[in-house]
Amino acid sequence: MPEGSAALHDVVRRQRACRSFDPSVAVSDDDIETVLDAAVHAPSAENTQPWVFVVVRNHRTRRALADIWASAWAIGSAQIRTHVDDALFADLERGMGGGFGTAPVVVVVCADLDRVDELFAECSIYPAVQNLLLTATGMGLGSCLTTGLTSFFVEQVRDLLDLPGTVKPLAAVYLGAPDRRLGPPRRRPASQSTYRERYGDLW
Amino acid sequence: MPEGSAALHDVVRRQRACRSFDPSVAVSDDDIETVLDAAVHAPSAENTQPWVFVVVRNHRTRRALADIWASAWAIGSAQIRTHVDDALFADLERGMGGGFGTAPVVVVVCADLDRVDELFAECSIYPAVQNLLLTATGMGLGSCLTTGLTSFFVEQVRDLLDLPGTVKPLAAVYLGAPDRRLGPPRRRPASQSTYRERYGDLW
């Protein structure tokens, strides 16, 4: 494996959700510029590059976003408890119960619908988000891709960030120094989800 | 910048769409396993890992997919011509006019709706696709993320690959050796799409 490939492989395999941060460690403008430079190198439909990034550091806005999560968790956690395992439940509770509020930076990633047809918004935004997350991981930053705020609380997010109707929020990404050592991500092997030629013939 | 970060940065900045391939260069099972291992390390909603990969090498299936593209291009190219620049138009024509048919492998990436709510299908699939594309780039493979077949010709794709109704195709990714040297991707700087605290206050 070439050296660059090995380094990429290592970052890809280490990346995982961080849902609680050390608020005393700042994320610099340079750090943010580095992860967003990676983001904009992702592919997008017809190279429309329709991403819009709103970088939130303001305490009041972050507090408002964290409060939405806390309310949502109070309502939804019992239902979530029924279908996720103990480790994931504890980690979700850590984040939605207050951990997300400890992230010094939230990047709200949106699609500019003046640039891209809404049909191609998601496929043009989430690859950019993944570049952002991988680059944050490579830099030693914790990160978490969340879509709950932008799925269920869009109007509140829109109000908080002054988003016009043509700018559709699709993700809130939390960034900061992890407050504890993160283990490796837990994944099933790809072979369990891979088929040859047609669905049904497992790899 | 740590060494791993620099290597990742390099791959991220080099990745770009390849729409025409050298059909004489094979993509091995090992290569495919490497890119799919990267894919399954991406985040997904509540770690549901809902991805399904159908790896197509069969000539007849690839021909059928390429024929759909060629027909779509014959109908849609005049309209596309009105809003993309010359370089991109030439490249799209290369792909849809026959180049995609030269890729020795097509990976159709789907979401298993028995694992994930449809609302969270896209945010759980496109990060995995991006891991796949970056890893292919790191290995020197050309790749292209396309969503046209899975947006406009879903039923034909479903028939070709025996996909059940609960498996939703979201991308066709072409893989192979590029048939020519690819230049760097063309992107606007992130600063043009980045705001501080609220939409409107540019970075």
Coordinates of N, CA, C and O in Angstrom, one line a residue, chain B residues 6-119:
Chain B
A6 N -1.2 15.2 6.5 CA -0.7 15.7 5.2 C -1.1 14.8 4.1 O -1.5 15.2 3.0
A7 N -1.0 13.5 4.3 CA -1.3 12.5 3.3 C -2.8 12.6 3.0 O -3.2 12.5 1.8
L8 N -3.6 12.7 4.0 CA -5.1 12.8 3.8 C -5.4 14.0 3.0 O -6.2 14.0 2.0
H9 N -4.8 15.2 3.4 CA -5.0 16.4 2.7 C -4.7 16.3 1.2 O -5.4 16.8 0.4
D10 N -3.6 15.6 0.9 CA -3.2 15.4 -0.5 C -4.2 14.6 -1.2 O -4.6 15.0 -2.4
V11 N -4.7 13.5 -0.7 CA -5.7 12.7 -1.3 C -7.0 13.5 -1.5 O -7.6 13.5 -2.6
V12 N -7.4 14.2 -0.5 CA -8.7 15.0 -0.5 C -8.6 16.0 -1.7 O -9.6 16.2 -2.4
R13 N -7.4 16.7 -1.8 CA -7.3 17.7 -2.8 C -7.1 17.2 -4.2 O -7.3 17.9 -5.2
R14 N -6.7 15.9 -4.4 CA -6.6 15.3 -5.7 C -7.9 14.6 -6.2 O -8.0 14.4 -7.4
Q15 N -8.8 14.3 -5.3 CA -9.9 13.5 -5.7 C -10.7 14.3 -6.7 O -11.0 15.4 -6.5
R16 N -11.1 13.6 -7.8 CA -12.0 14.3 -8.7 C -12.7 13.2 -9.6 O -12.3 12.0 -9.6
A17 N -13.7 13.6 -10.3 CA -14.5 12.7 -11.1 C -13.7 12.2 -12.3 O -13.1 13.0 -13.0
C18 N -13.7 10.9 -12.5 CA -13.1 10.3 -13.7 C -14.3 9.7 -14.5 O -15.1 8.9 -14.0
R19 N -14.4 10.1 -15.8 CA -15.6 9.6 -16.5 C -15.2 8.8 -17.8 O -16.0 8.6 -18.7
S20 N -14.0 8.4 -17.8 CA -13.6 7.5 -18.9 C -12.4 6.7 -18.4 O -11.5 7.2 -17.8
F21 N -12.4 5.4 -18.8 CA -11.5 4.4 -18.1 C -10.8 3.6 -19.2 O -11.2 3.5 -20.3
D22 N -9.7 3.0 -18.7 CA -8.9 2.1 -19.5 C -9.4 0.7 -19.2 O -9.1 0.1 -18.2
P23 N -10.2 0.1 -20.1 CA -10.9 -1.1 -19.8 C -10.0 -2.3 -19.8 O -10.4 -3.4 -19.3
S24 N -8.7 -2.1 -20.2 CA -7.8 -3.2 -20.2 C -7.2 -3.4 -18.8 O -6.5 -4.5 -18.5
V25 N -7.4 -2.5 -17.9 CA -6.8 -2.6 -16.5 C -7.9 -3.1 -15.6 O -8.9 -2.4 -15.4
A26 N -7.7 -4.3 -15.0 CA -8.7 -4.8 -14.1 C -8.7 -4.2 -12.7 O -7.6 -3.7 -12.3
V27 N -9.8 -4.3 -12.0 CA -9.9 -3.9 -10.6 C -10.1 -5.2 -9.9 O -11.0 -5.9 -10.1
S28 N -9.1 -5.5 -9.0 CA -9.2 -6.8 -8.3 C -10.2 -6.9 -7.2 O -10.6 -5.9 -6.7
D29 N -10.5 -8.1 -6.8 CA -11.3 -8.3 -5.6 C -10.7 -7.6 -4.4 O -11.4 -7.0 -3.5
D30 N -9.4 -7.7 -4.3 CA -8.7 -7.0 -3.1 C -8.9 -5.5 -3.2 O -9.2 -4.9 -2.1
D31 N -8.8 -4.9 -4.3 CA -9.1 -3.5 -4.5 C -10.5 -3.1 -4.0 O -10.7 -2.2 -3.3
I32 N -11.4 -3.9 -4.4 CA -12.8 -3.7 -4.1 C -13.0 -3.8 -2.6 O -13.7 -3.0 -1.9
E33 N -12.4 -4.9 -2.0 CA -12.5 -5.1 -0.5 C -11.9 -3.9 0.2 O -12.4 -3.5 1.3
T34 N -10.8 -3.3 -0.3 CA -10.2 -2.2 0.4 C -11.1 -1.0 0.4 O -11.3 -0.3 1.4
V35 N -11.7 -0.7 -0.8 CA -12.5 0.5 -0.8 C -13.8 0.4 0.0 O -14.3 1.3 0.6
L36 N -14.3 -0.9 0.0 CA -15.5 -1.1 0.8 C -15.3 -1.1 2.3 O -16.1 -0.7 3.1
D37 N -14.1 -1.6 2.7 CA -13.7 -1.5 4.1 C -13.7 -0.1 4.5 O -14.2 0.3 5.6
A38 N -13.2 0.8 3.7 CA -13.2 2.2 4.0 C -14.6 2.7 4.1 O -15.0 3.4 5.1
A39 N -15.4 2.3 3.2 CA -16.8 2.8 3.1 C -17.5 2.5 4.5 O -18.2 3.4 5.0
V40 N -17.4 1.3 5.0 CA -18.2 0.9 6.1 C -17.6 1.5 7.4 O -18.2 1.3 8.5
H41 N -16.5 2.2 7.3 CA -16.1 2.9 8.5 C -16.7 4.4 8.6 O -16.4 5.1 9.6
A42 N -17.5 4.7 7.7 CA -18.1 6.0 7.8 C -19.2 6.0 8.8 O -19.7 5.0 9.3
P43 N -19.6 7.2 9.3 CA -20.7 7.3 10.2 C -22.1 7.0 9.6 O -22.2 7.2 8.3
S44 N -23.0 6.6 10.4 CA -24.4 6.4 9.9 C -25.4 6.7 11.0 O -25.0 6.7 12.2
A45 N -26.6 7.0 10.7 CA -27.6 7.4 11.7 C -27.7 6.3 12.7 O -27.9 5.1 12.4
E46 N -27.4 6.6 14.0 CA -27.5 5.7 15.1 C -26.7 4.4 14.8 O -27.0 3.3 15.2
N47 N -25.6 4.6 14.1 CA -24.7 3.5 13.7 C -25.4 2.3 13.1 O -25.1 1.1 13.4
T48 N -26.4 2.6 12.3 CA -27.2 1.5 11.7 C -26.5 0.8 10.6 O -26.9 -0.3 10.2
Q49 N -25.5 1.5 10.0 CA -24.7 0.9 8.9 C -25.6 0.3 7.8 O -25.5 -0.9 7.5
P50 N -26.5 1.1 7.3 CA -27.5 0.5 6.4 C -27.1 0.3 5.0 O -27.9 0.1 4.1
W51 N -25.8 0.4 4.7 CA -25.3 0.3 3.3 C -25.5 -1.1 2.7 O -25.3 -2.1 3.4
V52 N -25.8 -1.1 1.4 CA -25.7 -2.4 0.6 C -24.9 -2.0 -0.6 O -25.2 -1.0 -1.3
F53 N -24.0 -2.9 -0.9 CA -23.1 -2.6 -2.1 C -23.4 -3.8 -3.1 O -23.2 -4.9 -2.7
V54 N -23.7 -3.4 -4.3 CA -23.8 -4.4 -5.4 C -22.7 -4.1 -6.3 O -22.6 -3.0 -7.0
V55 N -21.7 -5.0 -6.4 CA -20.5 -4.8 -7.2 C -20.8 -5.5 -8.6 O -20.9 -6.7 -8.7
V56 N -20.9 -4.7 -9.6 CA -21.2 -5.2 -11.0 C -20.0 -5.2 -11.8 O -19.3 -4.2 -12.0
R57 N -19.7 -6.4 -12.3 CA -18.6 -6.6 -13.3 C -19.1 -7.1 -14.6 O -18.5 -7.0 -15.7
N58 N -20.3 -7.8 -14.5 CA -20.9 -8.5 -15.7 C -21.0 -7.5 -16.8 O -21.6 -6.4 -16.7
H59 N -20.6 -7.9 -18.0 CA -20.5 -7.0 -19.1 C -21.9 -6.6 -19.5 O -22.2 -5.4 -19.9
R60 N -22.9 -7.5 -19.5 CA -24.2 -7.2 -20.0 C -24.9 -6.2 -19.1 O -25.6 -5.3 -19.5
T61 N -24.7 -6.3 -17.8 CA -25.3 -5.4 -16.8 C -24.7 -4.0 -17.0 O -25.3 -3.0 -17.0
R62 N -23.3 -4.0 -17.1 CA -22.7 -2.7 -17.3 C -23.1 -2.0 -18.6 O -23.3 -0.8 -18.7
R63 N -23.3 -2.8 -19.6 CA -23.7 -2.3 -20.9 C -25.1 -1.7 -20.8 O -25.4 -0.6 -21.3
A64 N -26.0 -2.4 -20.0 CA -27.4 -1.9 -19.8 C -27.3 -0.5 -19.1 O -28.0 0.4 -19.5
L65 N -26.5 -0.4 -18.1 CA -26.4 0.8 -17.3 C -25.8 1.9 -18.3 O -26.3 3.1 -18.2
A66 N -24.8 1.6 -19.1 CA -24.2 2.6 -20.0 C -25.3 3.0 -21.0 O -25.3 4.2 -21.4
D67 N -26.1 2.1 -21.5 CA -27.1 2.4 -22.5 C -28.1 3.4 -21.9 O -28.6 4.3 -22.6
I68 N -28.5 3.2 -20.6 CA -29.4 4.1 -20.0 C -28.8 5.6 -20.0 O -29.5 6.5 -20.3
W69 N -27.5 5.6 -19.6 CA -26.9 6.9 -19.6 C -26.9 7.6 -21.0 O -27.1 8.8 -21.1
A70 N -26.5 6.7 -22.0 CA -26.5 7.3 -23.4 C -27.8 7.8 -23.8 O -27.9 8.9 -24.4
S71 N -28.9 7.1 -23.5 CA -30.2 7.6 -23.9 C -30.6 8.9 -23.1 O -31.1 9.8 -23.7
A72 N -30.2 8.9 -21.8 CA -30.5 10.1 -21.0 C -29.7 11.3 -21.6 O -30.3 12.4 -21.6
W73 N -28.5 11.0 -22.0 CA -27.7 12.1 -22.5 C -28.2 12.7 -23.8 O -28.3 13.9 -24.0
A74 N -28.7 11.8 -24.6 CA -29.3 12.2 -25.9 C -30.5 13.1 -25.7 O -30.7 14.1 -26.4
I75 N -31.2 12.8 -24.6 CA -32.4 13.6 -24.3 C -32.0 14.9 -23.6 O -32.5 16.0 -23.8
G76 N -31.1 14.8 -22.6 CA -30.9 15.9 -21.6 C -29.7 16.8 -21.9 O -29.6 17.8 -21.3
S77 N -28.9 16.4 -22.8 CA -27.6 17.2 -22.9 C -27.8 18.7 -23.3 O -27.1 19.5 -22.9
A78 N -28.8 18.9 -24.2 CA -29.0 20.3 -24.7 C -29.4 21.2 -23.5 O -28.9 22.3 -23.4
Q79 N -30.2 20.6 -22.6 CA -30.6 21.4 -21.4 C -29.4 21.6 -20.5 O -29.2 22.7 -19.9
I80 N -28.6 20.5 -20.3 CA -27.4 20.6 -19.4 C -26.5 21.7 -20.0 O -25.8 22.4 -19.2
R81 N -26.4 21.7 -21.3 CA -25.4 22.7 -22.0 C -25.7 24.1 -21.5 O -24.7 24.9 -21.5
T82 N -26.9 24.4 -21.2 CA -27.2 25.8 -20.9 C -26.7 26.3 -19.5 O -26.6 27.5 -19.3
H83 N -26.3 25.4 -18.6 CA -25.9 25.8 -17.3 C -24.6 25.2 -16.8 O -24.2 25.4 -15.6
V84 N -23.8 24.5 -17.6 CA -22.5 24.1 -17.2 C -21.4 24.7 -18.2 O -21.7 25.0 -19.3
D85 N -20.2 24.8 -17.7 CA -19.2 25.4 -18.5 C -18.6 24.3 -19.5 O -19.0 23.2 -19.5
D86 N -17.8 24.8 -20.5 CA -17.3 23.9 -21.6 C -16.6 22.7 -21.1 O -16.8 21.6 -21.6
A87 N -15.7 22.9 -20.1 CA -14.9 21.8 -19.6 C -15.7 20.7 -19.0 O -15.5 19.5 -19.2
L88 N -16.7 21.2 -18.1 CA -17.5 20.2 -17.5 C -18.4 19.5 -18.5 O -18.7 18.3 -18.5
F89 N -19.0 20.3 -19.5 CA -19.8 19.7 -20.5 C -19.1 18.6 -21.3 O -19.6 17.5 -21.5
A90 N -17.8 18.9 -21.7 CA -17.0 17.9 -22.4 C -16.8 16.6 -21.6 O -16.9 15.5 -22.1
D91 N -16.6 16.8 -20.3 CA -16.4 15.7 -19.4 C -17.6 14.9 -19.2 O -17.6 13.6 -19.2
L92 N -18.8 15.6 -19.0 CA -20.0 14.8 -18.9 C -20.3 14.0 -20.2 O -20.8 12.9 -20.1
E93 N -20.1 14.7 -21.3 CA -20.3 14.0 -22.6 C -19.4 12.7 -22.7 O -19.8 11.7 -23.2
R94 N -18.2 12.9 -22.2 CA -17.3 11.8 -22.2 C -17.8 10.6 -21.4 O -17.8 9.4 -21.9
G95 N -18.4 10.9 -20.3 CA -18.9 9.8 -19.4 C -20.2 9.3 -19.9 O -20.3 8.1 -20.1
M96 N -21.2 10.1 -20.1 CA -22.5 9.7 -20.4 C -22.6 9.2 -21.9 O -23.5 8.4 -22.2
G97 N -21.7 9.7 -22.7 CA -21.7 9.3 -24.1 C -21.0 8.0 -24.3 O -20.9 7.5 -25.5
G98 N -20.5 7.3 -23.3 CA -19.8 6.1 -23.5 C -18.7 5.7 -22.4 O -18.4 4.6 -22.2
G99 N -18.2 6.8 -21.8 CA -17.1 6.6 -20.9 C -17.4 5.7 -19.7 O -16.6 4.9 -19.3
F100 N -18.6 5.9 -19.2 CA -19.0 5.1 -18.0 C -19.0 3.6 -18.4 O -18.7 2.8 -17.5
G101 N -19.3 3.3 -19.6 CA -19.4 1.9 -20.1 C -18.0 1.3 -20.1 O -17.9 0.0 -20.2
T102 N -17.0 2.1 -20.0 CA -15.6 1.5 -20.1 C -15.1 1.2 -18.7 O -14.0 0.6 -18.5
A103 N -15.8 1.5 -17.6 CA -15.4 1.2 -16.3 C -15.6 -0.3 -16.0 O -16.6 -0.8 -16.2
P104 N -14.5 -1.0 -15.6 CA -14.6 -2.4 -15.4 C -15.5 -2.8 -14.2 O -16.0 -3.9 -14.1
V105 N -15.7 -1.8 -13.3 CA -16.6 -2.1 -12.1 C -17.5 -0.9 -11.9 O -17.1 0.2 -12.0
V106 N -18.7 -1.3 -11.6 CA -19.7 -0.3 -11.1 C -20.2 -0.8 -9.7 O -20.6 -1.9 -9.6
V107 N -20.1 0.1 -8.7 CA -20.6 -0.3 -7.4 C -21.9 0.5 -7.2 O -21.9 1.7 -7.2
V108 N -23.0 -0.2 -7.1 CA -24.3 0.4 -6.8 C -24.5 0.4 -5.3 O -24.5 -0.6 -4.7
V109 N -24.6 1.6 -4.8 CA -24.6 1.7 -3.3 C -26.1 2.1 -2.9 O -26.7 3.0 -3.5
C110 N -26.6 1.3 -2.0 CA -28.0 1.3 -1.7 C -28.2 1.5 -0.2 O -27.2 1.2 0.6
A111 N -29.4 1.9 0.3 CA -29.7 1.9 1.7 C -30.7 0.8 2.0 O -31.7 0.7 1.2
D112 N -30.5 0.1 3.0 CA -31.4 -1.0 3.4 C -32.4 -0.3 4.4 O -32.1 0.0 5.5
L113 N -33.6 -0.1 3.9 CA -34.6 0.6 4.7 C -35.2 -0.3 5.8 O -36.0 0.2 6.6
D114 N -34.8 -1.6 5.9 CA -35.1 -2.4 7.1 C -34.2 -2.0 8.2 O -34.4 -2.3 9.4
R115 N -33.1 -1.3 7.9 CA -32.1 -0.9 8.9 C -32.3 0.5 9.3 O -32.0 0.9 10.5
V116 N -32.6 1.4 8.4 CA -32.7 2.8 8.6 C -33.9 3.4 8.1 O -34.5 3.0 7.1
D117 N -34.4 4.4 8.9 CA -35.6 5.2 8.4 C -35.2 5.9 7.1 O -34.1 6.4 7.0
E118 N -36.1 6.0 6.2 CA -35.8 6.6 4.9 C -35.3 8.0 5.0 O -34.5 8.5 4.3
L119 N -35.8 8.7 6.1 CA -35.4 10.1 6.3 C -33.9 10.2 6.5 O -33.3 11.2 6.2

